Short mmCIF file of C-alpha atoms in Angstrom, two decimals:
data_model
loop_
_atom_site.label_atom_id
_atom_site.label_comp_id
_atom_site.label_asym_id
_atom_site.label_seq_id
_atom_site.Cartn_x
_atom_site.Cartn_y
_atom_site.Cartn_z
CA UNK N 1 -18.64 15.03 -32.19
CA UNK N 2 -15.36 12.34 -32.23
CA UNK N 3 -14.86 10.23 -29.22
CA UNK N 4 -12.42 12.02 -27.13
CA UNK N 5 -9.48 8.78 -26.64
CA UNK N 6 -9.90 7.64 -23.15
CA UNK N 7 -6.95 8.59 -20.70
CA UNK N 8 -3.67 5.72 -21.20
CA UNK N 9 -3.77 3.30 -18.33
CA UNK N 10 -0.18 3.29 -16.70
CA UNK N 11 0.45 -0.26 -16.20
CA UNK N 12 4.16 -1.17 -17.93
CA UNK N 13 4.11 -4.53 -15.88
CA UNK N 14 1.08 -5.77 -18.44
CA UNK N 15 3.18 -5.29 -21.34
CA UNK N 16 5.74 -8.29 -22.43
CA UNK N 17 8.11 -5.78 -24.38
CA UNK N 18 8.86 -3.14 -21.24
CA UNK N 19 12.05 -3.36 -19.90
CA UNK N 20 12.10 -2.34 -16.12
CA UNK N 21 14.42 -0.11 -14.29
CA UNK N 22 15.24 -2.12 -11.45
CA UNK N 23 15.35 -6.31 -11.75
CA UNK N 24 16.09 -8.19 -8.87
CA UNK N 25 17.16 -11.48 -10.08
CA UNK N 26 17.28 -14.28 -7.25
CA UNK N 27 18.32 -12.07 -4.32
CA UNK N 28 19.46 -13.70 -1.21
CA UNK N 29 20.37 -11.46 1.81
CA UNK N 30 21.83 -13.46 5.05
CA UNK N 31 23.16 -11.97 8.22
CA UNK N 32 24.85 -14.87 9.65
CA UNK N 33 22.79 -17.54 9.97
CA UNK N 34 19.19 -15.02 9.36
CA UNK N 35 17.88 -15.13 5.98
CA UNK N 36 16.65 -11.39 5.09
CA UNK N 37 15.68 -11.47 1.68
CA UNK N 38 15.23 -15.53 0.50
CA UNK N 39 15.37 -15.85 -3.57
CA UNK N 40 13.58 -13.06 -4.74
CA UNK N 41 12.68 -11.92 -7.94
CA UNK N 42 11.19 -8.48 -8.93
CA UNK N 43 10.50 -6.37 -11.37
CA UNK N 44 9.88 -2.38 -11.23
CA UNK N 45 9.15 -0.37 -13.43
CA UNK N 46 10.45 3.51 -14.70
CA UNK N 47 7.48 6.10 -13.53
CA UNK N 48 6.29 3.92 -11.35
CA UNK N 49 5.45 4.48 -7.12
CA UNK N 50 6.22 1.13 -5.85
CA UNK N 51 5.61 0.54 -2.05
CA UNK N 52 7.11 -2.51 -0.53
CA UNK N 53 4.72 -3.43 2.70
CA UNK N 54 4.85 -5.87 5.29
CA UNK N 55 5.60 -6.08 9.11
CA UNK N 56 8.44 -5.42 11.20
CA UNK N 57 11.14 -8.12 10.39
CA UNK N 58 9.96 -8.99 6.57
CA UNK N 59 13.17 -7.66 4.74
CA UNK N 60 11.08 -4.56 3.24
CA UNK N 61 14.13 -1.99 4.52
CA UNK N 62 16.75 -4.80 4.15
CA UNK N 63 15.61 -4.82 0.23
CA UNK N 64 15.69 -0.81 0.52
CA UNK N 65 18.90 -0.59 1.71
CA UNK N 66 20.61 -3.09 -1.02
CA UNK N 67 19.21 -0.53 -3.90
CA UNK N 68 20.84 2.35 -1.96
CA UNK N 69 24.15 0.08 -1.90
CA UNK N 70 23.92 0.11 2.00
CA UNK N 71 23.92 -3.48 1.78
CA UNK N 72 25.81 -5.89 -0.82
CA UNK N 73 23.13 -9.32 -1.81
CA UNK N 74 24.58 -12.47 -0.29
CA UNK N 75 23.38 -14.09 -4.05
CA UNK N 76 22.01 -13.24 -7.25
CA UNK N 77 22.27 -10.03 -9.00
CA UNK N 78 20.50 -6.26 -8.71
CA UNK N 79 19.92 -4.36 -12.30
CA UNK N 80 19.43 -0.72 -12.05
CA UNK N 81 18.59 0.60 -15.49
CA UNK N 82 20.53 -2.69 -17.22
CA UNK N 83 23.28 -2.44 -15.04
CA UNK N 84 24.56 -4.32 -11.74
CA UNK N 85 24.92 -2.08 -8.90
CA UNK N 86 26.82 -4.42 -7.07
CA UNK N 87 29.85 -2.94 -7.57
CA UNK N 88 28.91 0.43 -7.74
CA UNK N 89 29.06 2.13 -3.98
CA UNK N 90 26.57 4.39 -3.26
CA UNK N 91 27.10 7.70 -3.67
CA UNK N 92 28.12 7.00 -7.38
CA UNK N 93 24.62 5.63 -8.06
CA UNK N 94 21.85 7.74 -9.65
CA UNK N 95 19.37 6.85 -6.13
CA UNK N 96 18.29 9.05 -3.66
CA UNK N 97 16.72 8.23 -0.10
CA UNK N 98 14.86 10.32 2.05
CA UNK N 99 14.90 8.97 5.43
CA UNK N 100 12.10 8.88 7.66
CA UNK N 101 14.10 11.38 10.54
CA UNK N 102 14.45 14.16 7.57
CA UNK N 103 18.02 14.48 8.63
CA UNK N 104 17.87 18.08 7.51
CA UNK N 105 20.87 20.34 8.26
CA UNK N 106 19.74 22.49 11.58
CA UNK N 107 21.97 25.60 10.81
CA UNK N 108 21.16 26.19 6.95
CA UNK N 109 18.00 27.66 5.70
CA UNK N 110 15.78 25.77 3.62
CA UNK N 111 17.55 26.75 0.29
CA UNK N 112 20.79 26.00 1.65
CA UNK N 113 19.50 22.09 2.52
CA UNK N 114 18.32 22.22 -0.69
CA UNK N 115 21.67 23.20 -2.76
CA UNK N 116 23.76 20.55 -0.29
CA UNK N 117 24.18 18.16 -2.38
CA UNK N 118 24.14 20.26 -5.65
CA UNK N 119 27.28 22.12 -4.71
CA UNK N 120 28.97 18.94 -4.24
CA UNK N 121 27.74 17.46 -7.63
CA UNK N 122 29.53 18.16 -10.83
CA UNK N 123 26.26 20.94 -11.76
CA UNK N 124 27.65 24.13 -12.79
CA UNK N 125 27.41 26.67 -9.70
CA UNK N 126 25.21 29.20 -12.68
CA UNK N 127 22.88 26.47 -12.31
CA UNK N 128 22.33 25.78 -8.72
CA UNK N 129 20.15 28.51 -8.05
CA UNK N 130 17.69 27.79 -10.86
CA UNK N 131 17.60 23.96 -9.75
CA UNK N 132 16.82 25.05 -6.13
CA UNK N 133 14.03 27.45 -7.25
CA UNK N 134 12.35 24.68 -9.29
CA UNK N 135 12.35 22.44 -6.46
CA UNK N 136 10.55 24.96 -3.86
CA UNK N 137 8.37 25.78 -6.25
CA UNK N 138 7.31 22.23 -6.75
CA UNK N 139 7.60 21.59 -3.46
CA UNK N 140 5.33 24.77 -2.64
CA UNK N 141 7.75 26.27 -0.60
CA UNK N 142 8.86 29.07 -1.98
CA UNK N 143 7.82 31.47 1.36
CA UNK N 144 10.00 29.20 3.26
CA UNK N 145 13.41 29.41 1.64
CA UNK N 146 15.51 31.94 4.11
CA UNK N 147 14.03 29.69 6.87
CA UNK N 148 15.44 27.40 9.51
CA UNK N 149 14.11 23.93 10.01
CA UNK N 150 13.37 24.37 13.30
CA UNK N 151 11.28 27.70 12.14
CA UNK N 152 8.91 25.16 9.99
CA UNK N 153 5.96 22.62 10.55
CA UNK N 154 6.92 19.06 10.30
CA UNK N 155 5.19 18.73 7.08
CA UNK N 156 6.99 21.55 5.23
CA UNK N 157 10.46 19.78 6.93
CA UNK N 158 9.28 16.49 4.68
CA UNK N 159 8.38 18.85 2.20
CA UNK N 160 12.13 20.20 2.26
CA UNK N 161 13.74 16.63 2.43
CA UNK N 162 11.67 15.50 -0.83
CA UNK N 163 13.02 18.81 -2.59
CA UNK N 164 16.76 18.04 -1.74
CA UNK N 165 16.20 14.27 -2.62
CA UNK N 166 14.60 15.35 -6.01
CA UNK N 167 17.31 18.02 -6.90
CA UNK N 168 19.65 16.12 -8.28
CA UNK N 169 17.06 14.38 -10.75
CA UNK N 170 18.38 10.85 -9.45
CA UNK N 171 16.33 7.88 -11.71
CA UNK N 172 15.50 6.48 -8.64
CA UNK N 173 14.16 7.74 -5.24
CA UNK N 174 13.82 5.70 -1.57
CA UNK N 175 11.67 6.49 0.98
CA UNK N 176 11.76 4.61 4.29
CA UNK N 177 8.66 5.58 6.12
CA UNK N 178 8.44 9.03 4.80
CA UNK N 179 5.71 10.32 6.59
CA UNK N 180 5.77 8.48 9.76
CA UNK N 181 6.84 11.60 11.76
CA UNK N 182 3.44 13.36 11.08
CA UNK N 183 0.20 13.56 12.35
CA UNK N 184 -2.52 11.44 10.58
CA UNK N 185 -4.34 14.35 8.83
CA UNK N 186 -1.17 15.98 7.88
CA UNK N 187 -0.03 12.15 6.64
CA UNK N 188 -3.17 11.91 4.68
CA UNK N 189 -2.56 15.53 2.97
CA UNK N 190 0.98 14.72 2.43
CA UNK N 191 0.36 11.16 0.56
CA UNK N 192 -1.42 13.01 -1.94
CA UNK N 193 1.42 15.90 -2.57
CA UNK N 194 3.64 13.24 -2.94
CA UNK N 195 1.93 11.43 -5.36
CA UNK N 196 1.30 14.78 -7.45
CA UNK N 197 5.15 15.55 -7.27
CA UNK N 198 6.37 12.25 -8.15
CA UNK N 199 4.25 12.12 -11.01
CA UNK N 200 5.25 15.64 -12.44
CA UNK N 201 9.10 14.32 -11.86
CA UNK N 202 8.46 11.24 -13.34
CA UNK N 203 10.64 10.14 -10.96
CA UNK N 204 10.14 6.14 -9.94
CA UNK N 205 9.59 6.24 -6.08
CA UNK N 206 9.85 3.29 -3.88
CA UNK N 207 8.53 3.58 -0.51
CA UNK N 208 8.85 1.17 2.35
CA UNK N 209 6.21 1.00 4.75
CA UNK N 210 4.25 -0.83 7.22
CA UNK N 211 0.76 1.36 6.56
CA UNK N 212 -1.41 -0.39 4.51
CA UNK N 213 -3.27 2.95 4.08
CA UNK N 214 -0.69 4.56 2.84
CA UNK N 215 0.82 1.91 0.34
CA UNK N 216 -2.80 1.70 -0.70
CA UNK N 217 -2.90 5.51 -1.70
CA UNK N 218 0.26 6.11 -3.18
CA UNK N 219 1.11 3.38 -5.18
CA UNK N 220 1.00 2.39 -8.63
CA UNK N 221 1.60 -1.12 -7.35
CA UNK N 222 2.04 -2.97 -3.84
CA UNK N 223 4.78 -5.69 -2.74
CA UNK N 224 3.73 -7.78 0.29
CA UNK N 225 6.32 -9.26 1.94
CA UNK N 226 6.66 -11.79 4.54
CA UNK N 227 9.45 -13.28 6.37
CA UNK N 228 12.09 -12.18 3.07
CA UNK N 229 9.78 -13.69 0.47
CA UNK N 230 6.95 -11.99 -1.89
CA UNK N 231 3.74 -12.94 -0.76
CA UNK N 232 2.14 -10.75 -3.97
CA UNK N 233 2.91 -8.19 -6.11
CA UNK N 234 -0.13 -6.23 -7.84
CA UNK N 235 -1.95 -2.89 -7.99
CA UNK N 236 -3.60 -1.69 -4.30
CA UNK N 237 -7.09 -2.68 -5.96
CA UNK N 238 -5.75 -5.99 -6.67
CA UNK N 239 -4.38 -6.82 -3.10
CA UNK N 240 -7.76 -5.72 -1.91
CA UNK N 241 -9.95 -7.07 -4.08
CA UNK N 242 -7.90 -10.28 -5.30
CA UNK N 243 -5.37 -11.45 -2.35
CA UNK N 244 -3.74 -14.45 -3.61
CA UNK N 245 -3.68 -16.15 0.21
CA UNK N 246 -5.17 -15.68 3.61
CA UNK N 247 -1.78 -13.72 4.98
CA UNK N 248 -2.39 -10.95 2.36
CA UNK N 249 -6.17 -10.68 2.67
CA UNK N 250 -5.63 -10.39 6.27
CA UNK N 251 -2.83 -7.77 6.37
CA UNK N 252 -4.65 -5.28 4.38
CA UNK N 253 -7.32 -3.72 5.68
CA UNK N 254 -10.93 -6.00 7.73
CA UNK N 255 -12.01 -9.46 6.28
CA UNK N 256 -13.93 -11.93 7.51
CA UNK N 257 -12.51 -15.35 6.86
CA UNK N 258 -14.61 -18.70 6.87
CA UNK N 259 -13.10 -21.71 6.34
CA UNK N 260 -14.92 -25.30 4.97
CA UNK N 261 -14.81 -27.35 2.67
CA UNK N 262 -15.57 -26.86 -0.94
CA UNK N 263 -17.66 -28.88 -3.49
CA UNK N 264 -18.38 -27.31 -7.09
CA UNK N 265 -21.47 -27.04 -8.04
CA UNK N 266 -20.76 -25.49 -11.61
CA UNK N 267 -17.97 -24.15 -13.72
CA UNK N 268 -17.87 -21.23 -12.13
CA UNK N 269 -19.80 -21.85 -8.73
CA UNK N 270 -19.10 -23.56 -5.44
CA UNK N 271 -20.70 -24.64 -2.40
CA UNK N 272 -18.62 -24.16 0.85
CA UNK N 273 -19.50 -26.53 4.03
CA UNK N 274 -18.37 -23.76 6.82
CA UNK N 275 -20.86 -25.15 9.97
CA UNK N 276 -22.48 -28.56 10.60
CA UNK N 277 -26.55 -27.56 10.44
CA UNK N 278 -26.19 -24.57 8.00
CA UNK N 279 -26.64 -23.71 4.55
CA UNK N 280 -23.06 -23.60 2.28
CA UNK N 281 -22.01 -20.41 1.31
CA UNK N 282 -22.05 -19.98 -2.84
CA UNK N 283 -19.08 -17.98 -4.02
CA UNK N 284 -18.08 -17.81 -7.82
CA UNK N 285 -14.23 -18.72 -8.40
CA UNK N 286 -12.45 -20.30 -11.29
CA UNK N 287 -9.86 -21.71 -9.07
CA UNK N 288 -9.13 -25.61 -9.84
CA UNK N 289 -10.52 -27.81 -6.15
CA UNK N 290 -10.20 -31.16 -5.23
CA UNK N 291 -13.68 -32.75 -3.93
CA UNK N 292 -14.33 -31.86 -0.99
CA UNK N 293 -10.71 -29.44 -0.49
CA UNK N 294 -9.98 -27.24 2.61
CA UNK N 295 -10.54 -23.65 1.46
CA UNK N 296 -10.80 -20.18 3.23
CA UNK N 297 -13.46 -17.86 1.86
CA UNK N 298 -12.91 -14.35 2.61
CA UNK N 299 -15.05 -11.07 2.43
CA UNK N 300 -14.70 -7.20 3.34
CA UNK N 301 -16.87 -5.80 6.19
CA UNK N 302 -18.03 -3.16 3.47
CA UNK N 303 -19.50 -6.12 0.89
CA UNK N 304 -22.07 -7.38 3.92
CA UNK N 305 -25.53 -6.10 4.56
CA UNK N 306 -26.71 -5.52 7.64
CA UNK N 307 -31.05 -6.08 7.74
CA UNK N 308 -33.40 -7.39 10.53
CA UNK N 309 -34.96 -9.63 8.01
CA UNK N 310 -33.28 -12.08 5.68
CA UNK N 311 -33.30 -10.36 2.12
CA UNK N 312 -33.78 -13.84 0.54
CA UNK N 313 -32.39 -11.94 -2.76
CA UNK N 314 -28.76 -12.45 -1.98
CA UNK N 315 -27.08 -16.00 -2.21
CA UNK N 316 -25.33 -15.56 1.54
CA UNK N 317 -27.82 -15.11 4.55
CA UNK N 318 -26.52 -16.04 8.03
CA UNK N 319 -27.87 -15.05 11.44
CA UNK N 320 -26.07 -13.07 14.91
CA UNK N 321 -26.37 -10.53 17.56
CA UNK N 322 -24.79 -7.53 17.51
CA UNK N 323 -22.16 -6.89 20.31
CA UNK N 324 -20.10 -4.29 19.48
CA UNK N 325 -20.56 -0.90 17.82
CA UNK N 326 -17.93 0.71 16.18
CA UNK N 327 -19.17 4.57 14.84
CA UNK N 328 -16.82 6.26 12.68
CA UNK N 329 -18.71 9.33 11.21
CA UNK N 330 -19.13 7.91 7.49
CA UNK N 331 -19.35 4.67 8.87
CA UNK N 332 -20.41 1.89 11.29
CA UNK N 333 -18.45 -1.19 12.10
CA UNK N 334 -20.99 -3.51 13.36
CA UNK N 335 -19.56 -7.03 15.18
CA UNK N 336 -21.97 -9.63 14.91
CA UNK N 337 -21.43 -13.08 16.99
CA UNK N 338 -23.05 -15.67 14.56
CA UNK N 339 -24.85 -18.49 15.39
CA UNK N 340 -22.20 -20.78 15.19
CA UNK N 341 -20.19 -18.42 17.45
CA UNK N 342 -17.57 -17.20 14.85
CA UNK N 343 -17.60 -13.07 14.96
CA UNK N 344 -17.91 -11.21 12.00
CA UNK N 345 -17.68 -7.31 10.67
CA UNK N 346 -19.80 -5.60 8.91
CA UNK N 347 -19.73 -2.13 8.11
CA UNK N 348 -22.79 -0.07 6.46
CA UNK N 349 -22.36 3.80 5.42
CA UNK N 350 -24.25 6.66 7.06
CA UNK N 351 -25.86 8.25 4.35
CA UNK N 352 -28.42 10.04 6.40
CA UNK N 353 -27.85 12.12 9.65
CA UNK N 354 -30.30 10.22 11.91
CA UNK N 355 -30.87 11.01 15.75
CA UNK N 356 -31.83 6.89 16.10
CA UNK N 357 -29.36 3.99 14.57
CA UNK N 358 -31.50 1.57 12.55
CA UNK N 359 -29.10 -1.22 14.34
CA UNK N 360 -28.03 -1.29 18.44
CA UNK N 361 -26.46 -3.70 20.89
CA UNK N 362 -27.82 -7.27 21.10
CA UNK N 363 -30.28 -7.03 18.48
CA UNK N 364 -30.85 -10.31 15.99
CA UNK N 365 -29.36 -9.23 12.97
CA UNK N 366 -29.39 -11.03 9.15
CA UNK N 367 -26.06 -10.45 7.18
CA UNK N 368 -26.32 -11.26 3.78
CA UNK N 369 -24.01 -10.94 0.24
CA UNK N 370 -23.98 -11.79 -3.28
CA UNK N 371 -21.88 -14.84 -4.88
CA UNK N 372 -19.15 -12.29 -5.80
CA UNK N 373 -18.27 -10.75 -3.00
CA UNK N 374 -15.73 -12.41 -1.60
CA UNK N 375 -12.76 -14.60 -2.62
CA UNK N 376 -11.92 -18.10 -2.57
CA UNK N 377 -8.41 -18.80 -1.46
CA UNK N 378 -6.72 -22.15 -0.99
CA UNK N 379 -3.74 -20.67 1.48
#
């Protein structure tokens, strides 16, 4: 039988000879004396779902809002399918945003908010009605097309914004905190229609957001930002599994952080000092160190063992007590107080339904990992 060909990887930013859709080229956004956005340069890609993440204040809907032509850039230049936007006010670009309120029209039905902006757009009227079915059928709302918003669940209201935002096929849609109205089930249901419907548009989405969850589902790839600056752009596994700096390892999702001092030990080895009196960790990098340099080593809750005897298999053993408990269903956080009183997380899954935890308050635990589990950062 002949090798099926394994699915194409979507990844445009790995090849030299793609030419992106949007290219911000040394952006600089002040408000007085406030820098926003500070020299930026990006690069996204057509097809893609890009989420810009960070906290409150980082320039992530500043950045939004100067693609919509909401805002002008103080410097530099923004190139929206090779051409400068800057000049080009908003309504006469081919963008879209959906705002996080809906802003749906109370007193039309759900087809009506749909055909808004179509009736205004140079489409033929023949066509209107064919456009609007398409997009409630994608949408799945078909059922719901003679009703009022207000006659709707708040999902199906996103569901109704998307559809209008889609219908005019602009190249490019926002989304400022789409689904931060909804509950966090109907959130988590929702991130996945989304992601279905923007990749039968083949629309590029870029959604701004401050839930690493989310970012982390949806997106083909993940902007941190910090105080107007990228702190790393790269796919949600990358972020996770690679940070680039202590700030990013930290804002997505639990890590444990020790910090020490490093000394190689082979080309592809170190030993980190962390605690006067205890063994180094090992952890395997390739990053270039100074003798003896200041370095932060950080690992997931989900890459450490939890075991009431060392497993002297694993290259990482310390020693605690448990003193907190954290049961989620499908897993257990476990915070163990180490012996040289830092606190670390651990999480194990439950695989088995068991009446009795294997692990409970105040007992001595061991928490061990392997060489590779963690990453070696230098900021």
């Amino acid at each position: 039988m002949a090798e099926t060909n394994p699915q194409k990887v979507f990844a445009p930013w790995e090849d030299p000879t793609a030419v992106p859709l949007i290219r911000f080229e040394a952006v600089t956004k002040k408000f007085g004396t406030f820098t926003a956005i500070d020299n930026l340069n990006l690069k996204i890609y057509r097809g893609e779902f890009f989420a810009l993440l960070g906290p409150s204040g980082c320039g992530k809907t500043t950045l939004m809002r100067m693609l919509a032509g909401f805002e002008t850039p103080s410097e530099g230049a923004i190139w929206l399918d090779g051409q400068n936007v800057a000049p080009i006010p908003p309504n006469k670009r081919p963008v879209n945003m959906m705002f996080q309120s809906y802003a749906l029209f109370p007193h039309l039905s759900v087809w009506e908010n749909i055909a808004f902006g179509l009736k205004r757009s140079d489409m033929p009227k023949d066509q209107i009605g064919e456009r609007v079915q398409e997009m409630l059928r994608l949408t799945r709302l078909e059922q719901f097309a003679k009703r009022k918003p207000h006659q709707i669940s708040g999902g199906q209201r996103q569901r109704v914004a998307l559809a209008r935002s889609l219908a005019k096929a602009p190249k490019l849609l926002l989304l400022d905190e789409p689904l931060g109205a909804l509950d966090k089930k109907l959130r988590q249901e929702t991130q996945f229609e989304l992601m279905d419907i923007q990749e039968k548009t083949g629309t590029t989405f870029v959604i701004v957001t401050h839930d690493q969850e989310e970012a982390m589902t949806v997106a083909t790839r993940v902007a941190v930002m910090d105080h107007g600056k990228l702190i790393q752009v790269a796919t949600p596994a990358g972020i996770y599994e690679t940070p680039n700096s202590v700030y990013v390892a930290d804002f997505i999702g639990e890590v444990n952080i020790f910090e020490g001092a490093a000394r190689r030990i082979s080309d592809d080895m170190v030993e980190i000092d962390y605690a006067e009196g205890k063994a180094p960790l090992r952890a395997v990098t390739s990053e270039a160190l100074a003798p003896a340099q200041k370095v932060f080593f950080a690992v997931r809750p989900e890459k450490i063992l939890v075991s009431h005897q060392p497993p002297h298999e694993r290259a990482n053993e310390v020693k605690g007590k448990i003193v907190d408990i954290a049961y989620l269903g499908n897993i257990s956080t476990y915070r163990v107080r180490l012996e040289t009183g830092q606190m670390v997380s651990a999480q194990m899954t439950n695989a088995k339904r068991l009446a009795r935890r294997d692990f409970t308050w105040e007992d001595e635990v061991w928490l061990s990992w392997t060489e590779t589990a963690g990453v070696v950062l230098t900021r």
